[in-house]
mmCIF file of C-alpha atoms and ligand atoms in Angstrom:
data_model
loop_
_atom_site.group_PDB
_atom_site.id
_atom_site.type_symbol
_atom_site.label_atom_id
_atom_site.label_comp_id
_atom_site.label_asym_id
_atom_site.label_seq_id
_atom_site.Cartn_x
_atom_site.Cartn_y
_atom_site.Cartn_z
ATOM 1 C CA MET A 11 0.000 0.000 0.000
ATOM 2 C CA GLY A 12 1.368 3.406 -0.955
ATOM 3 C CA LYS A 13 1.249 6.489 1.301
ATOM 4 C CA SER A 14 -1.857 7.570 -0.590
ATOM 5 C CA GLY A 15 -3.735 4.509 0.714
ATOM 6 C CA LYS A 16 -4.011 3.230 -2.849
ATOM 7 C CA LYS A 17 -3.030 -0.317 -3.732
ATOM 8 C CA ARG A 18 0.362 -0.405 -5.431
ATOM 9 C CA ILE A 19 0.586 -2.481 -8.622
ATOM 10 C CA LEU A 20 3.887 -3.384 -10.239
ATOM 11 C CA LEU A 21 3.031 -4.072 -13.886
ATOM 12 C CA LYS A 22 5.637 -5.925 -15.933
ATOM 13 C CA ILE A 23 5.174 -5.750 -19.685
ATOM 14 C CA GLY A 24 7.334 -7.942 -21.911
ATOM 15 C CA SER A 25 8.518 -7.214 -25.441
ATOM 16 C CA ASN A 26 6.131 -9.829 -26.837
ATOM 17 C CA VAL A 27 3.170 -7.867 -25.420
ATOM 18 C CA LEU A 28 4.441 -4.457 -26.518
ATOM 19 C CA THR A 29 4.997 -5.648 -30.091
ATOM 20 C CA LYS A 30 1.847 -7.835 -30.097
ATOM 21 C CA GLY A 31 4.046 -10.447 -31.724
ATOM 22 C CA THR A 32 5.020 -8.190 -34.652
ATOM 23 C CA ASP A 33 8.259 -6.385 -35.521
ATOM 24 C CA HIS A 34 6.984 -3.053 -34.237
ATOM 25 C CA ILE A 35 6.172 -1.570 -30.866
ATOM 26 C CA SER A 36 2.391 -1.300 -30.793
ATOM 27 C CA ARG A 37 1.329 2.239 -29.921
ATOM 28 C CA GLY A 38 -2.186 0.828 -29.603
ATOM 29 C CA LYS A 39 -1.063 -1.522 -26.812
ATOM 30 C CA ILE A 40 0.640 1.308 -24.934
ATOM 31 C CA GLU A 41 -2.560 3.378 -25.338
ATOM 32 C CA ASP A 42 -4.590 0.419 -24.048
ATOM 33 C CA ILE A 43 -2.381 0.298 -20.931
ATOM 34 C CA ALA A 44 -2.609 4.082 -20.456
ATOM 35 C CA ARG A 45 -6.406 4.031 -20.738
ATOM 36 C CA GLN A 46 -6.706 1.312 -18.094
ATOM 37 C CA ILE A 47 -4.334 3.066 -15.700
ATOM 38 C CA ALA A 48 -6.335 6.280 -16.161
ATOM 39 C CA ASN A 49 -9.549 4.375 -15.317
ATOM 40 C CA LEU A 50 -7.995 2.741 -12.250
ATOM 41 C CA LYS A 51 -5.925 5.598 -10.878
ATOM 42 C CA ASP A 52 -8.225 6.554 -8.005
ATOM 43 C CA GLU A 53 -7.834 3.116 -6.465
ATOM 44 C CA TYR A 54 -4.428 1.936 -7.625
ATOM 45 C CA GLU A 55 -0.979 3.446 -8.126
ATOM 46 C CA PHE A 56 1.145 1.928 -10.860
ATOM 47 C CA VAL A 57 4.842 1.313 -11.402
ATOM 48 C CA ILE A 58 5.744 -0.199 -14.774
ATOM 49 C CA VAL A 59 8.659 -2.426 -15.689
ATOM 50 C CA SER A 60 8.815 -2.408 -19.469
ATOM 51 C CA SER A 61 11.004 -4.162 -22.018
ATOM 52 C CA GLY A 62 10.924 -3.210 -25.665
ATOM 53 C CA ALA A 63 14.004 -1.017 -26.073
ATOM 54 C CA ILE A 64 15.666 -3.408 -28.498
ATOM 55 C CA ALA A 65 12.391 -4.000 -30.350
ATOM 56 C CA ALA A 66 11.880 -0.219 -30.668
ATOM 57 C CA ALA A 67 15.335 0.219 -32.222
ATOM 58 C CA ARG A 68 14.863 -2.655 -34.639
ATOM 59 C CA GLN A 69 11.943 -0.801 -36.200
ATOM 60 C CA PHE A 70 14.269 1.576 -37.954
ATOM 61 C CA VAL A 71 17.902 0.550 -37.565
ATOM 62 C CA HIS A 72 19.936 -2.481 -38.468
ATOM 63 C CA LEU A 73 23.285 -3.016 -36.744
ATOM 64 C CA GLU A 74 25.614 -5.777 -37.912
ATOM 65 C CA GLY A 75 26.275 -8.622 -35.483
ATOM 66 C CA LYS A 76 24.344 -10.816 -33.091
ATOM 67 C CA GLU A 77 26.614 -10.312 -30.078
ATOM 68 C CA VAL A 78 25.106 -9.156 -26.821
ATOM 69 C CA PHE A 79 26.905 -5.796 -27.065
ATOM 70 C CA VAL A 80 25.148 -5.135 -30.379
ATOM 71 C CA LYS A 81 21.849 -5.702 -28.558
ATOM 72 C CA GLN A 82 23.030 -3.339 -25.801
ATOM 73 C CA ALA A 83 23.681 -0.692 -28.439
ATOM 74 C CA LEU A 84 20.228 -1.316 -29.940
ATOM 75 C CA ALA A 85 18.679 -0.908 -26.485
ATOM 76 C CA SER A 86 20.473 2.416 -26.120
ATOM 77 C CA ILE A 87 19.028 3.574 -29.454
ATOM 78 C CA GLY A 88 15.535 2.240 -28.771
ATOM 79 C CA GLN A 89 15.029 3.224 -25.121
ATOM 80 C CA PRO A 90 14.384 6.952 -25.771
ATOM 81 C CA HIS A 91 11.946 6.055 -28.561
ATOM 82 C CA LEU A 92 10.145 3.615 -26.293
ATOM 83 C CA MET A 93 9.887 6.307 -23.616
ATOM 84 C CA ARG A 94 8.657 8.836 -26.167
ATOM 85 C CA ILE A 95 5.764 6.528 -27.095
ATOM 86 C CA PHE A 96 4.926 5.973 -23.418
ATOM 87 C CA GLN A 97 5.161 9.673 -22.680
ATOM 88 C CA GLU A 98 2.977 10.733 -25.632
ATOM 89 C CA SER A 99 0.328 8.069 -25.080
ATOM 90 C CA PHE A 100 0.119 8.587 -21.317
ATOM 91 C CA ARG A 101 0.110 12.396 -21.540
ATOM 92 C CA GLU A 102 -2.935 12.252 -23.842
ATOM 93 C CA LEU A 103 -4.829 10.912 -20.820
ATOM 94 C CA GLY A 104 -3.254 13.273 -18.303
ATOM 95 C CA LEU A 105 -0.806 10.696 -16.952
ATOM 96 C CA LEU A 106 2.792 11.638 -16.141
ATOM 97 C CA THR A 107 5.688 9.249 -16.729
ATOM 98 C CA SER A 108 9.371 9.064 -15.785
ATOM 99 C CA GLN A 109 12.237 6.734 -16.696
ATOM 100 C CA CYS A 110 14.345 4.662 -14.277
ATOM 101 C CA LEU A 111 17.093 2.333 -15.527
ATOM 102 C CA LEU A 112 18.155 -0.336 -13.023
ATOM 103 C CA SER A 113 20.215 -3.517 -12.930
ATOM 104 C CA TYR A 114 20.289 -6.544 -10.581
ATOM 105 C CA SER A 115 23.449 -5.337 -8.864
ATOM 106 C CA ASP A 116 21.571 -2.221 -7.740
ATOM 107 C CA PHE A 117 19.435 -4.508 -5.576
ATOM 108 C CA GLU A 118 22.500 -5.934 -3.834
ATOM 109 C CA ARG A 119 23.767 -2.713 -2.260
ATOM 110 C CA GLU A 120 21.869 -1.166 0.621
ATOM 111 C CA GLN A 121 22.724 2.396 -0.410
ATOM 112 C CA SER A 122 21.499 1.816 -3.990
ATOM 113 C CA LYS A 123 18.287 0.228 -2.709
ATOM 114 C CA THR A 124 17.628 3.216 -0.460
ATOM 115 C CA ASN A 125 18.318 5.588 -3.346
ATOM 116 C CA ILE A 126 15.925 3.693 -5.648
ATOM 117 C CA LEU A 127 13.208 3.610 -3.017
ATOM 118 C CA ASN A 128 13.523 7.302 -2.174
ATOM 119 C CA THR A 129 13.417 8.302 -5.837
ATOM 120 C CA MET A 130 10.420 6.104 -6.603
ATOM 121 C CA ASN A 131 8.494 7.348 -3.602
ATOM 122 C CA VAL A 132 8.967 10.995 -4.614
ATOM 123 C CA LEU A 133 7.847 10.149 -8.158
ATOM 124 C CA ILE A 134 4.771 8.242 -7.008
ATOM 125 C CA GLU A 135 3.788 10.861 -4.416
ATOM 126 C CA ASN A 136 3.883 13.440 -7.207
ATOM 127 C CA ASP A 137 1.684 11.325 -9.479
ATOM 128 C CA TYR A 138 4.466 10.250 -11.819
ATOM 129 C CA ILE A 139 4.393 6.685 -13.118
ATOM 130 C CA PRO A 140 7.958 5.316 -13.041
ATOM 131 C CA ILE A 141 8.750 3.271 -16.150
ATOM 132 C CA ILE A 142 11.645 0.964 -15.386
ATOM 133 C CA ASN A 143 13.874 -0.987 -17.730
ATOM 134 C CA GLU A 144 17.177 -2.729 -17.218
ATOM 135 C CA ASN A 145 20.147 -0.435 -17.662
ATOM 136 C CA ASP A 146 21.231 -2.333 -20.767
ATOM 137 C CA THR A 147 24.517 -0.454 -21.230
ATOM 138 C CA VAL A 148 25.890 -1.833 -17.977
ATOM 139 C CA ALA A 149 23.943 -5.058 -17.474
ATOM 140 C CA THR A 150 23.074 -7.892 -19.823
ATOM 141 C CA ASP A 151 21.100 -10.242 -17.560
ATOM 142 C CA GLU A 152 17.661 -9.493 -18.963
ATOM 143 C CA ILE A 153 18.884 -9.205 -22.561
ATOM 144 C CA LYS A 154 20.386 -12.694 -22.365
ATOM 145 C CA PHE A 155 17.529 -14.357 -20.554
ATOM 146 C CA GLY A 156 14.641 -12.871 -18.714
ATOM 147 C CA ASP A 157 12.574 -10.270 -20.543
ATOM 148 C CA ASN A 158 12.694 -8.212 -17.308
ATOM 149 C CA ASP A 159 10.810 -10.817 -15.276
ATOM 150 C CA LYS A 160 13.330 -10.959 -12.424
ATOM 151 C CA LEU A 161 13.807 -7.186 -12.502
ATOM 152 C CA GLY A 162 10.043 -6.920 -12.065
ATOM 153 C CA GLY A 163 10.106 -9.291 -9.075
ATOM 154 C CA LEU A 164 12.990 -7.473 -7.379
ATOM 155 C CA THR A 165 11.310 -4.101 -7.920
ATOM 156 C CA ALA A 166 7.949 -5.350 -6.630
ATOM 157 C CA VAL A 167 9.651 -6.449 -3.411
ATOM 158 C CA LEU A 168 11.685 -3.268 -2.959
ATOM 159 C CA LEU A 169 8.649 -1.048 -3.545
ATOM 160 C CA LYS A 170 6.425 -3.233 -1.340
ATOM 161 C CA ALA A 171 3.875 -3.660 -4.115
ATOM 162 C CA ASP A 172 0.514 -5.163 -3.165
ATOM 163 C CA LEU A 173 0.271 -6.914 -6.488
ATOM 164 C CA PHE A 174 2.775 -7.945 -9.160
ATOM 165 C CA ILE A 175 1.139 -8.334 -12.587
ATOM 166 C CA ILE A 176 3.190 -10.075 -15.259
ATOM 167 C CA ALA A 177 1.694 -9.352 -18.687
ATOM 168 C CA THR A 178 2.646 -12.022 -21.190
ATOM 169 C CA ASN A 179 1.336 -13.671 -24.370
ATOM 170 C CA THR A 180 -0.623 -16.548 -22.837
ATOM 171 C CA ASP A 181 -3.738 -16.687 -20.607
ATOM 172 C CA GLY A 182 -1.474 -17.330 -17.614
ATOM 173 C CA ILE A 183 0.116 -20.718 -17.078
ATOM 174 C CA TYR A 184 -1.524 -23.685 -18.724
ATOM 175 C CA THR A 185 -1.754 -27.175 -17.271
ATOM 176 C CA LYS A 186 0.738 -29.580 -18.761
ATOM 177 C CA ASP A 187 -2.032 -31.979 -19.815
ATOM 178 C CA SER A 188 -3.945 -29.271 -21.626
ATOM 179 C CA ILE A 189 -0.811 -28.300 -23.583
ATOM 180 C CA THR A 190 -0.300 -31.882 -24.635
ATOM 181 C CA ASN A 191 -3.936 -32.109 -25.688
ATOM 182 C CA ASN A 192 -3.821 -28.699 -27.362
ATOM 183 C CA ARG A 193 -6.811 -27.286 -25.474
ATOM 184 C CA GLN A 194 -4.963 -24.789 -23.252
ATOM 185 C CA GLU A 195 -6.522 -24.735 -19.829
ATOM 186 C CA THR A 196 -5.327 -22.034 -17.428
ATOM 187 C CA ILE A 197 -4.237 -22.860 -13.891
ATOM 188 C CA LYS A 198 -6.441 -20.269 -12.180
ATOM 189 C CA SER A 199 -5.052 -20.174 -8.681
ATOM 190 C CA ILE A 200 -2.070 -21.739 -6.984
ATOM 191 C CA GLU A 201 -0.240 -21.342 -3.690
ATOM 192 C CA ASP A 202 2.718 -23.635 -3.995
ATOM 193 C CA ILE A 203 5.115 -22.540 -6.711
ATOM 194 C CA THR A 204 6.796 -25.940 -6.824
ATOM 195 C CA ASP A 205 3.475 -27.307 -8.151
ATOM 196 C CA LEU A 206 3.715 -24.781 -10.979
ATOM 197 C CA GLU A 207 7.255 -25.803 -11.843
ATOM 198 C CA ASN A 208 5.913 -29.250 -12.628
ATOM 199 C CA GLU A 209 3.318 -27.774 -14.964
ATOM 200 C CA ILE A 210 5.682 -25.434 -16.677
ATOM 201 C CA PHE A 211 5.015 -24.415 -20.222
ATOM 202 C CA ALA A 212 7.789 -22.495 -21.904
ATOM 203 C CA SER A 213 5.927 -19.950 -23.997
ATOM 204 C CA ILE A 214 7.574 -19.161 -27.286
ATOM 205 C CA SER A 215 8.259 -15.514 -27.737
ATOM 206 C CA LYS A 216 9.839 -13.925 -30.749
ATOM 207 C CA HIS A 217 11.104 -10.745 -29.143
ATOM 208 C CA GLY A 218 11.330 -11.371 -25.438
ATOM 209 C CA THR A 219 13.907 -13.638 -23.910
ATOM 210 C CA GLY A 220 11.850 -14.824 -20.965
ATOM 211 C CA GLY A 221 9.611 -17.847 -20.766
ATOM 212 C CA MET A 222 7.569 -19.349 -17.983
ATOM 213 C CA THR A 223 10.779 -20.341 -16.150
ATOM 214 C CA THR A 224 11.850 -16.756 -15.507
ATOM 215 C CA LYS A 225 8.261 -15.825 -14.665
ATOM 216 C CA ILE A 226 8.184 -18.492 -12.001
ATOM 217 C CA GLU A 227 11.557 -17.350 -10.652
ATOM 218 C CA ALA A 228 10.224 -13.782 -10.486
ATOM 219 C CA ALA A 229 7.038 -15.026 -8.842
ATOM 220 C CA SER A 230 9.062 -16.881 -6.180
ATOM 221 C CA ILE A 231 10.920 -13.667 -5.319
ATOM 222 C CA ALA A 232 7.632 -11.762 -4.952
ATOM 223 C CA GLN A 233 5.814 -14.546 -3.117
ATOM 224 C CA ALA A 234 8.588 -14.741 -0.511
ATOM 225 C CA ALA A 235 7.763 -11.085 0.239
ATOM 226 C CA LYS A 236 4.030 -11.896 0.517
ATOM 227 C CA ILE A 237 3.072 -10.197 -2.753
ATOM 228 C CA ASP A 238 0.329 -11.758 -4.891
ATOM 229 C CA ILE A 239 1.306 -12.422 -8.495
ATOM 230 C CA TRP A 240 -1.015 -12.480 -11.469
ATOM 231 C CA ILE A 241 0.161 -13.803 -14.827
ATOM 232 C CA VAL A 242 -2.198 -12.323 -17.425
ATOM 233 C CA ASN A 243 -2.526 -12.173 -21.204
ATOM 234 C CA GLY A 244 -1.353 -8.665 -22.077
ATOM 235 C CA LEU A 245 -2.127 -9.146 -25.770
ATOM 236 C CA LYS A 246 -5.825 -8.829 -25.020
ATOM 237 C CA ASP A 247 -7.422 -5.398 -24.729
ATOM 238 C CA ASN A 248 -8.340 -4.269 -21.250
ATOM 239 C CA PHE A 249 -6.301 -7.059 -19.649
ATOM 240 C CA ILE A 250 -5.713 -5.318 -16.296
ATOM 241 C CA GLU A 251 -9.316 -4.275 -15.700
ATOM 242 C CA ASN A 252 -10.597 -7.623 -16.941
ATOM 243 C CA ALA A 253 -8.286 -9.456 -14.543
ATOM 244 C CA ILE A 254 -9.385 -7.252 -11.628
ATOM 245 C CA ASN A 255 -13.036 -7.975 -12.539
ATOM 246 C CA GLU A 256 -12.241 -11.690 -12.990
ATOM 247 C CA ALA A 257 -13.643 -11.435 -16.531
ATOM 248 C CA VAL A 258 -10.791 -13.382 -18.134
ATOM 249 C CA ASP A 259 -8.744 -16.497 -17.380
ATOM 250 C CA PHE A 260 -5.346 -15.874 -15.812
ATOM 251 C CA THR A 261 -3.074 -17.432 -13.184
ATOM 252 C CA LYS A 262 -3.090 -16.101 -9.627
ATOM 253 C CA ILE A 263 -0.206 -17.083 -7.406
ATOM 254 C CA ILE A 264 -1.502 -16.475 -3.927
ATOM 255 C CA THR A 265 0.709 -15.757 -0.936
ATOM 256 C CA LYS A 266 0.753 -18.318 1.819
HETATM 257 N N1 LIG I 319 15.897 -4.510 -21.587
HETATM 258 C C1 LIG I 319 15.640 -5.202 -22.802
HETATM 259 C C2 LIG I 319 14.766 -4.336 -23.726
HETATM 260 O O1 LIG I 319 14.069 -3.502 -23.249
HETATM 261 C C3 LIG I 319 14.949 -6.510 -22.467
HETATM 262 C C4 LIG I 319 15.277 -7.535 -23.468
HETATM 263 C C5 LIG I 319 14.120 -8.437 -23.866
HETATM 264 O O2 LIG I 319 12.973 -8.099 -23.643
HETATM 265 O O3 LIG I 319 14.415 -9.453 -24.445
HETATM 266 O O4 LIG I 319 14.767 -4.476 -24.907
#
């Protein structure tokens, strides 16, 4: 719960959601997110962890090489464009945004953690929505494997979020049997994460590097701090409000 008495939601949006599975960042998806946050802002305060820097750069630049440092350079080119789209779309609805670039190592030093927390709290108290990405120039963890899942989990814990929403390209986590039978049945609610590990379905994503494995790792981090985790299908319109109203299938990982 934030100082305002509103519930604090950490929303993690992967590249696969932001591009809607295409080669372009979808402005429509960012507008969909902005519209929902505007509708919910009296009750909830939002912090966003967003990927999509590399995807944004790839829209208009080609750099030779597949090495990780080429991706880091692409992220550096794409990040300001990504932020521009967020800023424009959110401002249309009267929402203010800011950018924070973090890496795992920032969560290992007490002083850095205090600095992050203080900065975020000032932003939130002044109605700014922090939009976080990995600092891809200095860190490569999420570029190599993760799609910002773990960064989302660490941030949710540090900011004492009430709810950690992971927006991905499936209706949550499907049961193993339903995958085998090709009828995709969502696991609606689960307490014990080890049960989920047995059901794991590695979702195939063209742009993002994460799969269900990193989502479960991120969920374990958040669950240990007593934060509920929802894994929802961010490709669908209105996915946050629909999940809150239980109007769609998604996976809830409930704290013990
Ligand atoms: N920080 C990277 C980006 O925003 C994440 C990489 C990924 O999503 O695969 O592009």
